[in-house]
Amino acid sequence: MIERASKGPRSDIEPFVRDFDQFYLENYRSVVALVYTLTGSRHGAEDIAQDAFLRAHRQWREVSGYERQDGWVRVVAMNLARSRLRRIGAETRALGRVAGLTRTTFPELEPHNERFWQAVRDLPRRQREVVALHYLEDRPVADVAEILGVAESTIKNSLAQGRRTLARTLEVAL
């Protein structure tokens, strides 16, 4: 899990603000891309990333002391994305009962990529998150394990299962 680094209290607000601004500038786009991969909604990804960074900003005195602030904000963003997907799933099922709909589509996806990204989003939660962190963000297995708070062997297993499922779904040979 992401641990707190041993840092003393901050007394000067100016470096405090610059630290957060730099953190935001360095991580915002990749957090949006991660959430977009998980949800398929560009606007939703931007909203979720903003919410995650807002939480980081509100708790920056604590978060800035963490060894991996980038991991913390990604965990928050993935948790918010999970909540959003659960809410959308419930709403979709309710609408489906009323209007006969069976699936939510995301119009902002490019048609030639929609099948792939939908296949990624159809993976079980852990596999979806591991695939997104490892391949989209090009993070090593050790980083993904630290961010998600699980063993590296669990990440390797999830990656292998995710690749097999994607290969079957997309009818691609491994």
Short mmCIF file of N, CA and C in Angstrom, two decimals:
data_model
loop_
_atom_site.label_atom_id
_atom_site.label_comp_id
_atom_site.label_asym_id
_atom_site.label_seq_id
_atom_site.Cartn_x
_atom_site.Cartn_y
_atom_site.Cartn_z
N MET A 1 0.84 -1.16 0.00
CA MET A 1 0.00 0.00 0.00
C MET A 1 0.89 1.23 0.00
N ILE A 2 0.37 2.33 -0.36
CA ILE A 2 1.13 3.57 -0.43
C ILE A 2 1.38 4.05 0.99
N GLU A 3 2.65 4.28 1.30
CA GLU A 3 3.00 4.66 2.66
C GLU A 3 3.45 6.09 2.75
N ARG A 4 3.35 6.61 3.91
CA ARG A 4 3.72 7.98 4.22
C ARG A 4 5.24 8.07 4.36
N ALA A 5 5.82 9.05 3.70
CA ALA A 5 7.26 9.28 3.84
C ALA A 5 7.49 10.06 5.13
N SER A 6 8.68 9.98 5.65
CA SER A 6 8.97 10.72 6.88
C SER A 6 9.39 12.14 6.51
N LYS A 7 8.43 13.04 6.56
CA LYS A 7 8.68 14.45 6.29
C LYS A 7 8.14 15.25 7.46
N GLY A 8 8.80 16.34 7.73
CA GLY A 8 8.34 17.22 8.80
C GLY A 8 7.14 18.04 8.33
N PRO A 9 6.53 18.76 9.25
CA PRO A 9 5.38 19.59 8.87
C PRO A 9 5.82 20.74 7.99
N ARG A 10 4.91 21.17 7.14
CA ARG A 10 5.20 22.28 6.24
C ARG A 10 4.73 23.57 6.89
N SER A 11 5.58 24.57 6.84
CA SER A 11 5.19 25.83 7.45
C SER A 11 4.98 26.93 6.43
N ASP A 12 5.59 26.82 5.27
CA ASP A 12 5.49 27.87 4.27
C ASP A 12 4.46 27.48 3.22
N ILE A 13 3.42 28.27 3.04
CA ILE A 13 2.33 27.94 2.12
C ILE A 13 2.74 28.02 0.66
N GLU A 14 3.68 28.90 0.31
CA GLU A 14 4.08 29.08 -1.10
C GLU A 14 4.64 27.78 -1.71
N PRO A 15 5.63 27.13 -1.11
CA PRO A 15 6.10 25.86 -1.68
C PRO A 15 4.99 24.80 -1.69
N PHE A 16 4.13 24.86 -0.69
CA PHE A 16 3.01 23.93 -0.58
C PHE A 16 2.13 24.02 -1.83
N VAL A 17 1.78 25.24 -2.26
CA VAL A 17 0.94 25.45 -3.44
C VAL A 17 1.69 25.04 -4.69
N ARG A 18 2.95 25.43 -4.81
CA ARG A 18 3.74 25.05 -5.99
C ARG A 18 3.87 23.54 -6.09
N ASP A 19 4.06 22.86 -4.95
CA ASP A 19 4.16 21.40 -4.96
C ASP A 19 2.91 20.78 -5.55
N PHE A 20 1.74 21.23 -5.12
CA PHE A 20 0.50 20.67 -5.63
C PHE A 20 0.34 21.00 -7.11
N ASP A 21 0.60 22.24 -7.49
CA ASP A 21 0.48 22.63 -8.90
C ASP A 21 1.35 21.76 -9.79
N GLN A 22 2.57 21.52 -9.37
CA GLN A 22 3.48 20.68 -10.15
C GLN A 22 2.96 19.24 -10.21
N PHE A 23 2.51 18.73 -9.09
CA PHE A 23 1.94 17.39 -9.02
C PHE A 23 0.76 17.26 -9.99
N TYR A 24 -0.12 18.25 -9.98
CA TYR A 24 -1.29 18.25 -10.85
C TYR A 24 -0.86 18.26 -12.32
N LEU A 25 0.04 19.16 -12.67
CA LEU A 25 0.49 19.27 -14.06
C LEU A 25 1.17 17.99 -14.55
N GLU A 26 1.90 17.34 -13.69
CA GLU A 26 2.61 16.12 -14.07
C GLU A 26 1.70 14.91 -14.19
N ASN A 27 0.57 14.90 -13.51
CA ASN A 27 -0.25 13.68 -13.43
C ASN A 27 -1.64 13.77 -14.03
N TYR A 28 -2.18 14.95 -14.25
CA TYR A 28 -3.57 15.07 -14.66
C TYR A 28 -3.90 14.29 -15.93
N ARG A 29 -3.14 14.49 -16.98
CA ARG A 29 -3.46 13.85 -18.26
C ARG A 29 -3.42 12.33 -18.16
N SER A 30 -2.46 11.80 -17.44
CA SER A 30 -2.37 10.34 -17.34
C SER A 30 -3.50 9.77 -16.47
N VAL A 31 -3.94 10.51 -15.47
CA VAL A 31 -5.07 10.05 -14.66
C VAL A 31 -6.35 10.08 -15.49
N VAL A 32 -6.54 11.11 -16.30
CA VAL A 32 -7.71 11.16 -17.20
C VAL A 32 -7.66 9.96 -18.15
N ALA A 33 -6.50 9.68 -18.72
CA ALA A 33 -6.37 8.55 -19.66
C ALA A 33 -6.67 7.23 -18.96
N LEU A 34 -6.20 7.07 -17.73
CA LEU A 34 -6.47 5.84 -16.98
C LEU A 34 -7.97 5.67 -16.76
N VAL A 35 -8.62 6.71 -16.29
CA VAL A 35 -10.06 6.62 -16.00
C VAL A 35 -10.85 6.44 -17.29
N TYR A 36 -10.42 7.11 -18.36
CA TYR A 36 -11.09 6.94 -19.66
C TYR A 36 -11.02 5.48 -20.11
N THR A 37 -9.86 4.87 -19.91
CA THR A 37 -9.71 3.47 -20.27
C THR A 37 -10.67 2.59 -19.47
N LEU A 38 -10.86 2.92 -18.21
CA LEU A 38 -11.73 2.11 -17.36
C LEU A 38 -13.21 2.36 -17.60
N THR A 39 -13.58 3.59 -18.00
CA THR A 39 -15.00 3.93 -18.11
C THR A 39 -15.50 4.10 -19.54
N GLY A 40 -14.62 4.50 -20.45
CA GLY A 40 -15.04 4.74 -21.82
C GLY A 40 -15.69 6.09 -22.05
N SER A 41 -15.71 6.91 -21.05
CA SER A 41 -16.34 8.22 -21.18
C SER A 41 -15.29 9.31 -20.96
N ARG A 42 -15.03 10.07 -22.00
CA ARG A 42 -14.03 11.14 -21.91
C ARG A 42 -14.47 12.20 -20.90
N HIS A 43 -15.72 12.62 -20.97
CA HIS A 43 -16.21 13.64 -20.04
C HIS A 43 -16.25 13.10 -18.62
N GLY A 44 -16.69 11.87 -18.48
CA GLY A 44 -16.71 11.25 -17.15
C GLY A 44 -15.30 11.12 -16.58
N ALA A 45 -14.34 10.78 -17.43
CA ALA A 45 -12.95 10.64 -16.99
C ALA A 45 -12.41 11.98 -16.50
N GLU A 46 -12.73 13.03 -17.23
CA GLU A 46 -12.27 14.36 -16.81
C GLU A 46 -12.90 14.76 -15.48
N ASP A 47 -14.19 14.49 -15.31
CA ASP A 47 -14.87 14.81 -14.06
C ASP A 47 -14.28 14.02 -12.89
N ILE A 48 -14.05 12.74 -13.11
CA ILE A 48 -13.51 11.88 -12.06
C ILE A 48 -12.09 12.32 -11.69
N ALA A 49 -11.27 12.61 -12.71
CA ALA A 49 -9.90 13.07 -12.44
C ALA A 49 -9.93 14.37 -11.63
N GLN A 50 -10.81 15.28 -12.02
CA GLN A 50 -10.93 16.54 -11.28
C GLN A 50 -11.32 16.27 -9.82
N ASP A 51 -12.27 15.37 -9.62
CA ASP A 51 -12.68 15.04 -8.25
C ASP A 51 -11.52 14.43 -7.46
N ALA A 52 -10.75 13.56 -8.09
CA ALA A 52 -9.61 12.93 -7.41
C ALA A 52 -8.57 13.98 -7.03
N PHE A 53 -8.29 14.89 -7.95
CA PHE A 53 -7.31 15.94 -7.65
C PHE A 53 -7.85 16.94 -6.63
N LEU A 54 -9.13 17.18 -6.65
CA LEU A 54 -9.73 18.05 -5.64
C LEU A 54 -9.55 17.44 -4.25
N ARG A 55 -9.76 16.14 -4.15
CA ARG A 55 -9.55 15.46 -2.87
C ARG A 55 -8.08 15.53 -2.46
N ALA A 56 -7.19 15.36 -3.44
CA ALA A 56 -5.75 15.47 -3.14
C ALA A 56 -5.43 16.88 -2.64
N HIS A 57 -6.00 17.87 -3.30
CA HIS A 57 -5.72 19.25 -2.89
C HIS A 57 -6.24 19.53 -1.49
N ARG A 58 -7.43 19.07 -1.20
CA ARG A 58 -8.02 19.29 0.12
C ARG A 58 -7.20 18.62 1.22
N GLN A 59 -6.56 17.50 0.88
CA GLN A 59 -5.78 16.75 1.86
C GLN A 59 -4.29 16.86 1.59
N TRP A 60 -3.87 17.88 0.86
CA TRP A 60 -2.49 17.97 0.38
C TRP A 60 -1.47 17.96 1.51
N ARG A 61 -1.78 18.54 2.65
CA ARG A 61 -0.82 18.51 3.77
C ARG A 61 -0.47 17.07 4.13
N GLU A 62 -1.45 16.20 4.08
CA GLU A 62 -1.20 14.78 4.36
C GLU A 62 -0.65 14.07 3.13
N VAL A 63 -1.31 14.23 2.00
CA VAL A 63 -0.94 13.52 0.77
C VAL A 63 0.48 13.87 0.32
N SER A 64 0.87 15.12 0.51
CA SER A 64 2.21 15.53 0.07
C SER A 64 3.30 14.79 0.84
N GLY A 65 2.96 14.26 1.98
CA GLY A 65 3.93 13.49 2.76
C GLY A 65 4.04 12.04 2.33
N TYR A 66 3.15 11.60 1.47
CA TYR A 66 3.21 10.22 1.00
C TYR A 66 4.38 10.05 0.04
N GLU A 67 4.92 8.88 0.06
CA GLU A 67 6.02 8.57 -0.84
C GLU A 67 5.53 8.55 -2.29
N ARG A 68 4.31 8.09 -2.52
CA ARG A 68 3.75 7.94 -3.87
C ARG A 68 2.44 8.70 -3.99
N GLN A 69 2.51 10.01 -4.10
CA GLN A 69 1.29 10.80 -4.27
C GLN A 69 0.57 10.39 -5.56
N ASP A 70 1.33 10.06 -6.61
CA ASP A 70 0.73 9.67 -7.88
C ASP A 70 -0.08 8.39 -7.72
N GLY A 71 0.40 7.47 -6.92
CA GLY A 71 -0.36 6.25 -6.66
C GLY A 71 -1.62 6.53 -5.87
N TRP A 72 -1.53 7.44 -4.90
CA TRP A 72 -2.69 7.78 -4.09
C TRP A 72 -3.80 8.35 -4.95
N VAL A 73 -3.46 9.31 -5.82
CA VAL A 73 -4.50 9.94 -6.64
C VAL A 73 -5.09 8.94 -7.64
N ARG A 74 -4.31 7.99 -8.11
CA ARG A 74 -4.83 6.97 -9.02
C ARG A 74 -5.79 6.03 -8.30
N VAL A 75 -5.46 5.65 -7.08
CA VAL A 75 -6.37 4.80 -6.31
C VAL A 75 -7.69 5.52 -6.08
N VAL A 76 -7.62 6.80 -5.72
CA VAL A 76 -8.85 7.58 -5.52
C VAL A 76 -9.64 7.64 -6.83
N ALA A 77 -8.96 7.91 -7.94
CA ALA A 77 -9.65 8.01 -9.23
C ALA A 77 -10.27 6.67 -9.62
N MET A 78 -9.56 5.56 -9.39
CA MET A 78 -10.13 4.25 -9.72
C MET A 78 -11.33 3.94 -8.84
N ASN A 79 -11.27 4.31 -7.56
CA ASN A 79 -12.42 4.11 -6.68
C ASN A 79 -13.62 4.93 -7.15
N LEU A 80 -13.37 6.17 -7.54
CA LEU A 80 -14.46 7.00 -8.06
C LEU A 80 -15.02 6.42 -9.36
N ALA A 81 -14.13 5.89 -10.21
CA ALA A 81 -14.58 5.28 -11.47
C ALA A 81 -15.45 4.05 -11.18
N ARG A 82 -15.03 3.23 -10.20
CA ARG A 82 -15.83 2.06 -9.82
C ARG A 82 -17.22 2.49 -9.38
N SER A 83 -17.28 3.51 -8.55
CA SER A 83 -18.58 4.00 -8.07
C SER A 83 -19.42 4.48 -9.24
N ARG A 84 -18.80 5.20 -10.17
CA ARG A 84 -19.54 5.71 -11.33
C ARG A 84 -20.06 4.54 -12.17
N LEU A 85 -19.22 3.53 -12.39
CA LEU A 85 -19.64 2.38 -13.20
C LEU A 85 -20.77 1.62 -12.52
N ARG A 86 -20.70 1.48 -11.20
CA ARG A 86 -21.81 0.82 -10.49
C ARG A 86 -23.09 1.62 -10.65
N ARG A 87 -22.99 2.93 -10.51
CA ARG A 87 -24.18 3.79 -10.65
C ARG A 87 -24.73 3.70 -12.06
N ILE A 88 -23.85 3.78 -13.07
CA ILE A 88 -24.30 3.68 -14.46
C ILE A 88 -24.92 2.31 -14.73
N GLY A 89 -24.32 1.27 -14.16
CA GLY A 89 -24.87 -0.07 -14.33
C GLY A 89 -26.27 -0.18 -13.76
N ALA A 90 -26.46 0.37 -12.58
CA ALA A 90 -27.79 0.34 -11.96
C ALA A 90 -28.78 1.15 -12.78
N GLU A 91 -28.35 2.32 -13.25
CA GLU A 91 -29.24 3.15 -14.06
C GLU A 91 -29.56 2.45 -15.39
N THR A 92 -28.58 1.82 -15.99
CA THR A 92 -28.79 1.13 -17.26
C THR A 92 -29.77 -0.03 -17.09
N ARG A 93 -29.60 -0.79 -16.00
CA ARG A 93 -30.53 -1.90 -15.75
C ARG A 93 -31.95 -1.38 -15.54
N ALA A 94 -32.06 -0.28 -14.81
CA ALA A 94 -33.39 0.30 -14.58
C ALA A 94 -34.00 0.79 -15.88
N LEU A 95 -33.20 1.49 -16.69
CA LEU A 95 -33.70 1.95 -17.98
C LEU A 95 -34.04 0.77 -18.90
N GLY A 96 -33.23 -0.27 -18.81
CA GLY A 96 -33.47 -1.46 -19.62
C GLY A 96 -34.81 -2.11 -19.29
N ARG A 97 -35.14 -2.11 -18.03
CA ARG A 97 -36.44 -2.68 -17.63
C ARG A 97 -37.58 -1.83 -18.16
N VAL A 98 -37.36 -0.53 -18.19
CA VAL A 98 -38.42 0.37 -18.63
C VAL A 98 -38.49 0.46 -20.15
N ALA A 99 -37.33 0.61 -20.80
CA ALA A 99 -37.33 0.89 -22.24
C ALA A 99 -36.81 -0.25 -23.11
N GLY A 100 -36.44 -1.36 -22.51
CA GLY A 100 -35.94 -2.48 -23.30
C GLY A 100 -34.49 -2.30 -23.76
N LEU A 101 -33.72 -1.41 -23.16
CA LEU A 101 -32.32 -1.21 -23.52
C LEU A 101 -31.47 -2.28 -22.86
N THR A 102 -30.35 -2.65 -23.50
CA THR A 102 -29.51 -3.69 -22.92
C THR A 102 -28.09 -3.23 -22.65
N ARG A 103 -27.61 -2.15 -23.28
CA ARG A 103 -26.22 -1.75 -23.10
C ARG A 103 -26.06 -0.25 -23.29
N THR A 104 -25.22 0.33 -22.47
CA THR A 104 -24.90 1.75 -22.62
C THR A 104 -23.76 1.88 -23.63
N THR A 105 -23.90 2.78 -24.57
CA THR A 105 -22.80 3.04 -25.50
C THR A 105 -22.19 4.38 -25.18
N PHE A 106 -20.95 4.54 -25.54
CA PHE A 106 -20.23 5.77 -25.29
C PHE A 106 -19.92 6.40 -26.62
N PRO A 107 -20.69 7.42 -27.05
CA PRO A 107 -20.54 7.97 -28.39
C PRO A 107 -19.20 8.61 -28.66
N GLU A 108 -18.45 9.00 -27.62
CA GLU A 108 -17.19 9.66 -27.88
C GLU A 108 -16.06 8.69 -28.26
N LEU A 109 -16.33 7.38 -28.19
CA LEU A 109 -15.32 6.42 -28.62
C LEU A 109 -15.23 6.39 -30.14
N GLU A 110 -14.01 6.30 -30.62
CA GLU A 110 -13.83 6.19 -32.06
C GLU A 110 -14.25 4.78 -32.49
N PRO A 111 -14.99 4.66 -33.59
CA PRO A 111 -15.54 3.36 -33.98
C PRO A 111 -14.49 2.25 -34.13
N HIS A 112 -13.32 2.58 -34.66
CA HIS A 112 -12.32 1.53 -34.87
C HIS A 112 -11.69 1.06 -33.56
N ASN A 113 -11.82 1.79 -32.47
CA ASN A 113 -11.28 1.38 -31.18
C ASN A 113 -12.35 0.88 -30.21
N GLU A 114 -13.60 1.13 -30.54
CA GLU A 114 -14.68 0.83 -29.60
C GLU A 114 -14.68 -0.64 -29.16
N ARG A 115 -14.47 -1.56 -30.07
CA ARG A 115 -14.50 -2.98 -29.73
C ARG A 115 -13.40 -3.33 -28.72
N PHE A 116 -12.20 -2.81 -28.95
CA PHE A 116 -11.09 -3.09 -28.03
C PHE A 116 -11.36 -2.52 -26.64
N TRP A 117 -11.72 -1.23 -26.59
CA TRP A 117 -11.93 -0.59 -25.28
C TRP A 117 -13.12 -1.20 -24.55
N GLN A 118 -14.12 -1.61 -25.29
CA GLN A 118 -15.25 -2.27 -24.64
C GLN A 118 -14.80 -3.61 -24.07
N ALA A 119 -13.94 -4.31 -24.78
CA ALA A 119 -13.42 -5.59 -24.28
C ALA A 119 -12.61 -5.37 -23.00
N VAL A 120 -11.82 -4.31 -22.96
CA VAL A 120 -11.07 -4.00 -21.73
C VAL A 120 -12.03 -3.70 -20.59
N ARG A 121 -13.05 -2.89 -20.86
CA ARG A 121 -14.01 -2.55 -19.81
C ARG A 121 -14.85 -3.74 -19.37
N ASP A 122 -15.00 -4.75 -20.22
CA ASP A 122 -15.76 -5.94 -19.86
C ASP A 122 -14.95 -6.91 -19.00
N LEU A 123 -13.65 -6.68 -18.86
CA LEU A 123 -12.83 -7.54 -17.99
C LEU A 123 -13.29 -7.37 -16.55
N PRO A 124 -13.05 -8.36 -15.71
CA PRO A 124 -13.32 -8.17 -14.28
C PRO A 124 -12.53 -6.97 -13.75
N ARG A 125 -13.05 -6.35 -12.72
CA ARG A 125 -12.48 -5.10 -12.19
C ARG A 125 -10.97 -5.14 -12.02
N ARG A 126 -10.45 -6.12 -11.32
CA ARG A 126 -9.00 -6.16 -11.04
C ARG A 126 -8.21 -6.26 -12.35
N GLN A 127 -8.64 -7.13 -13.25
CA GLN A 127 -7.93 -7.27 -14.53
C GLN A 127 -7.97 -5.97 -15.32
N ARG A 128 -9.12 -5.33 -15.35
CA ARG A 128 -9.29 -4.07 -16.08
C ARG A 128 -8.34 -3.01 -15.53
N GLU A 129 -8.25 -2.89 -14.22
CA GLU A 129 -7.38 -1.90 -13.61
C GLU A 129 -5.91 -2.21 -13.85
N VAL A 130 -5.55 -3.48 -13.73
CA VAL A 130 -4.16 -3.89 -13.94
C VAL A 130 -3.74 -3.66 -15.39
N VAL A 131 -4.60 -4.04 -16.33
CA VAL A 131 -4.30 -3.83 -17.75
C VAL A 131 -4.13 -2.34 -18.04
N ALA A 132 -5.01 -1.52 -17.50
CA ALA A 132 -4.92 -0.08 -17.74
C ALA A 132 -3.65 0.51 -17.15
N LEU A 133 -3.34 0.19 -15.91
CA LEU A 133 -2.13 0.74 -15.28
C LEU A 133 -0.86 0.24 -15.96
N HIS A 134 -0.83 -1.03 -16.32
CA HIS A 134 0.39 -1.61 -16.89
C HIS A 134 0.60 -1.19 -18.34
N TYR A 135 -0.44 -1.29 -19.16
CA TYR A 135 -0.27 -1.01 -20.58
C TYR A 135 -0.52 0.44 -20.96
N LEU A 136 -1.57 1.04 -20.43
CA LEU A 136 -1.86 2.43 -20.78
C LEU A 136 -0.81 3.37 -20.19
N GLU A 137 -0.49 3.16 -18.91
CA GLU A 137 0.47 4.05 -18.25
C GLU A 137 1.89 3.51 -18.30
N ASP A 138 2.08 2.33 -18.88
CA ASP A 138 3.41 1.73 -19.04
C ASP A 138 4.12 1.61 -17.69
N ARG A 139 3.38 1.17 -16.69
CA ARG A 139 3.95 1.00 -15.35
C ARG A 139 4.45 -0.42 -15.17
N PRO A 140 5.60 -0.57 -14.52
CA PRO A 140 6.09 -1.92 -14.22
C PRO A 140 5.17 -2.62 -13.22
N VAL A 141 5.25 -3.92 -13.22
CA VAL A 141 4.42 -4.75 -12.34
C VAL A 141 4.56 -4.30 -10.89
N ALA A 142 5.77 -3.99 -10.45
CA ALA A 142 6.00 -3.58 -9.05
C ALA A 142 5.21 -2.30 -8.72
N ASP A 143 5.18 -1.33 -9.65
CA ASP A 143 4.42 -0.10 -9.41
C ASP A 143 2.93 -0.40 -9.32
N VAL A 144 2.43 -1.23 -10.23
CA VAL A 144 1.00 -1.56 -10.22
C VAL A 144 0.64 -2.26 -8.91
N ALA A 145 1.51 -3.17 -8.47
CA ALA A 145 1.26 -3.88 -7.21
C ALA A 145 1.22 -2.90 -6.04
N GLU A 146 2.13 -1.93 -6.03
CA GLU A 146 2.16 -0.95 -4.94
C GLU A 146 0.91 -0.07 -4.96
N ILE A 147 0.52 0.39 -6.14
CA ILE A 147 -0.65 1.25 -6.26
C ILE A 147 -1.91 0.53 -5.80
N LEU A 148 -2.06 -0.73 -6.21
CA LEU A 148 -3.27 -1.48 -5.87
C LEU A 148 -3.18 -2.18 -4.52
N GLY A 149 -1.98 -2.18 -3.92
CA GLY A 149 -1.82 -2.77 -2.60
C GLY A 149 -1.93 -4.28 -2.58
N VAL A 150 -1.40 -4.93 -3.63
CA VAL A 150 -1.43 -6.39 -3.71
C VAL A 150 -0.04 -6.89 -4.10
N ALA A 151 0.14 -8.19 -4.03
CA ALA A 151 1.43 -8.80 -4.37
C ALA A 151 1.70 -8.74 -5.87
N GLU A 152 2.98 -8.69 -6.23
CA GLU A 152 3.35 -8.68 -7.64
C GLU A 152 2.84 -9.92 -8.36
N SER A 153 2.83 -11.06 -7.68
CA SER A 153 2.34 -12.28 -8.31
C SER A 153 0.85 -12.15 -8.66
N THR A 154 0.10 -11.43 -7.86
CA THR A 154 -1.32 -11.20 -8.16
C THR A 154 -1.45 -10.35 -9.41
N ILE A 155 -0.59 -9.35 -9.55
CA ILE A 155 -0.62 -8.49 -10.74
C ILE A 155 -0.26 -9.30 -11.97
N LYS A 156 0.78 -10.12 -11.88
CA LYS A 156 1.19 -10.94 -13.03
C LYS A 156 0.08 -11.89 -13.44
N ASN A 157 -0.58 -12.48 -12.46
CA ASN A 157 -1.70 -13.39 -12.74
C ASN A 157 -2.85 -12.65 -13.39
N SER A 158 -3.18 -11.47 -12.88
CA SER A 158 -4.27 -10.67 -13.45
C SER A 158 -3.94 -10.24 -14.87
N LEU A 159 -2.69 -9.86 -15.12
CA LEU A 159 -2.29 -9.49 -16.49
C LEU A 159 -2.44 -10.68 -17.44
N ALA A 160 -1.98 -11.83 -17.01
CA ALA A 160 -2.07 -13.03 -17.87
C ALA A 160 -3.53 -13.37 -18.15
N GLN A 161 -4.36 -13.34 -17.12
CA GLN A 161 -5.78 -13.64 -17.32
C GLN A 161 -6.43 -12.60 -18.23
N GLY A 162 -6.11 -11.34 -18.01
CA GLY A 162 -6.67 -10.27 -18.84
C GLY A 162 -6.27 -10.42 -20.30
N ARG A 163 -4.99 -10.74 -20.55
CA ARG A 163 -4.53 -10.93 -21.94
C ARG A 163 -5.25 -12.11 -22.59
N ARG A 164 -5.40 -13.21 -21.84
CA ARG A 164 -6.11 -14.38 -22.41
C ARG A 164 -7.55 -14.03 -22.74
N THR A 165 -8.22 -13.35 -21.83
CA THR A 165 -9.61 -12.98 -22.06
C THR A 165 -9.74 -12.04 -23.25
N LEU A 166 -8.86 -11.04 -23.33
CA LEU A 166 -8.89 -10.11 -24.46
C LEU A 166 -8.61 -10.84 -25.77
N ALA A 167 -7.67 -11.76 -25.75
CA ALA A 167 -7.35 -12.52 -26.98
C ALA A 167 -8.56 -13.33 -27.43
N ARG A 168 -9.24 -13.97 -26.49
CA ARG A 168 -10.45 -14.75 -26.84
C ARG A 168 -11.54 -13.82 -27.36
N THR A 169 -11.79 -12.74 -26.64
CA THR A 169 -12.85 -11.82 -26.99
C THR A 169 -12.60 -11.19 -28.37
N LEU A 170 -11.38 -10.80 -28.62
CA LEU A 170 -11.04 -10.11 -29.87
C LEU A 170 -10.58 -11.07 -30.96
N GLU A 171 -10.60 -12.37 -30.63
CA GLU A 171 -10.22 -13.43 -31.56
C GLU A 171 -8.83 -13.18 -32.14
N VAL A 172 -7.88 -13.00 -31.21
CA VAL A 172 -6.49 -12.77 -31.57
C VAL A 172 -5.67 -13.88 -30.95
N ALA A 173 -4.69 -14.40 -31.70
CA ALA A 173 -3.83 -15.45 -31.17
C ALA A 173 -2.76 -14.83 -30.27
N LEU A 174 -2.46 -15.50 -29.16
CA LEU A 174 -1.40 -15.03 -28.25
C LEU A 174 -0.05 -15.43 -28.73
#
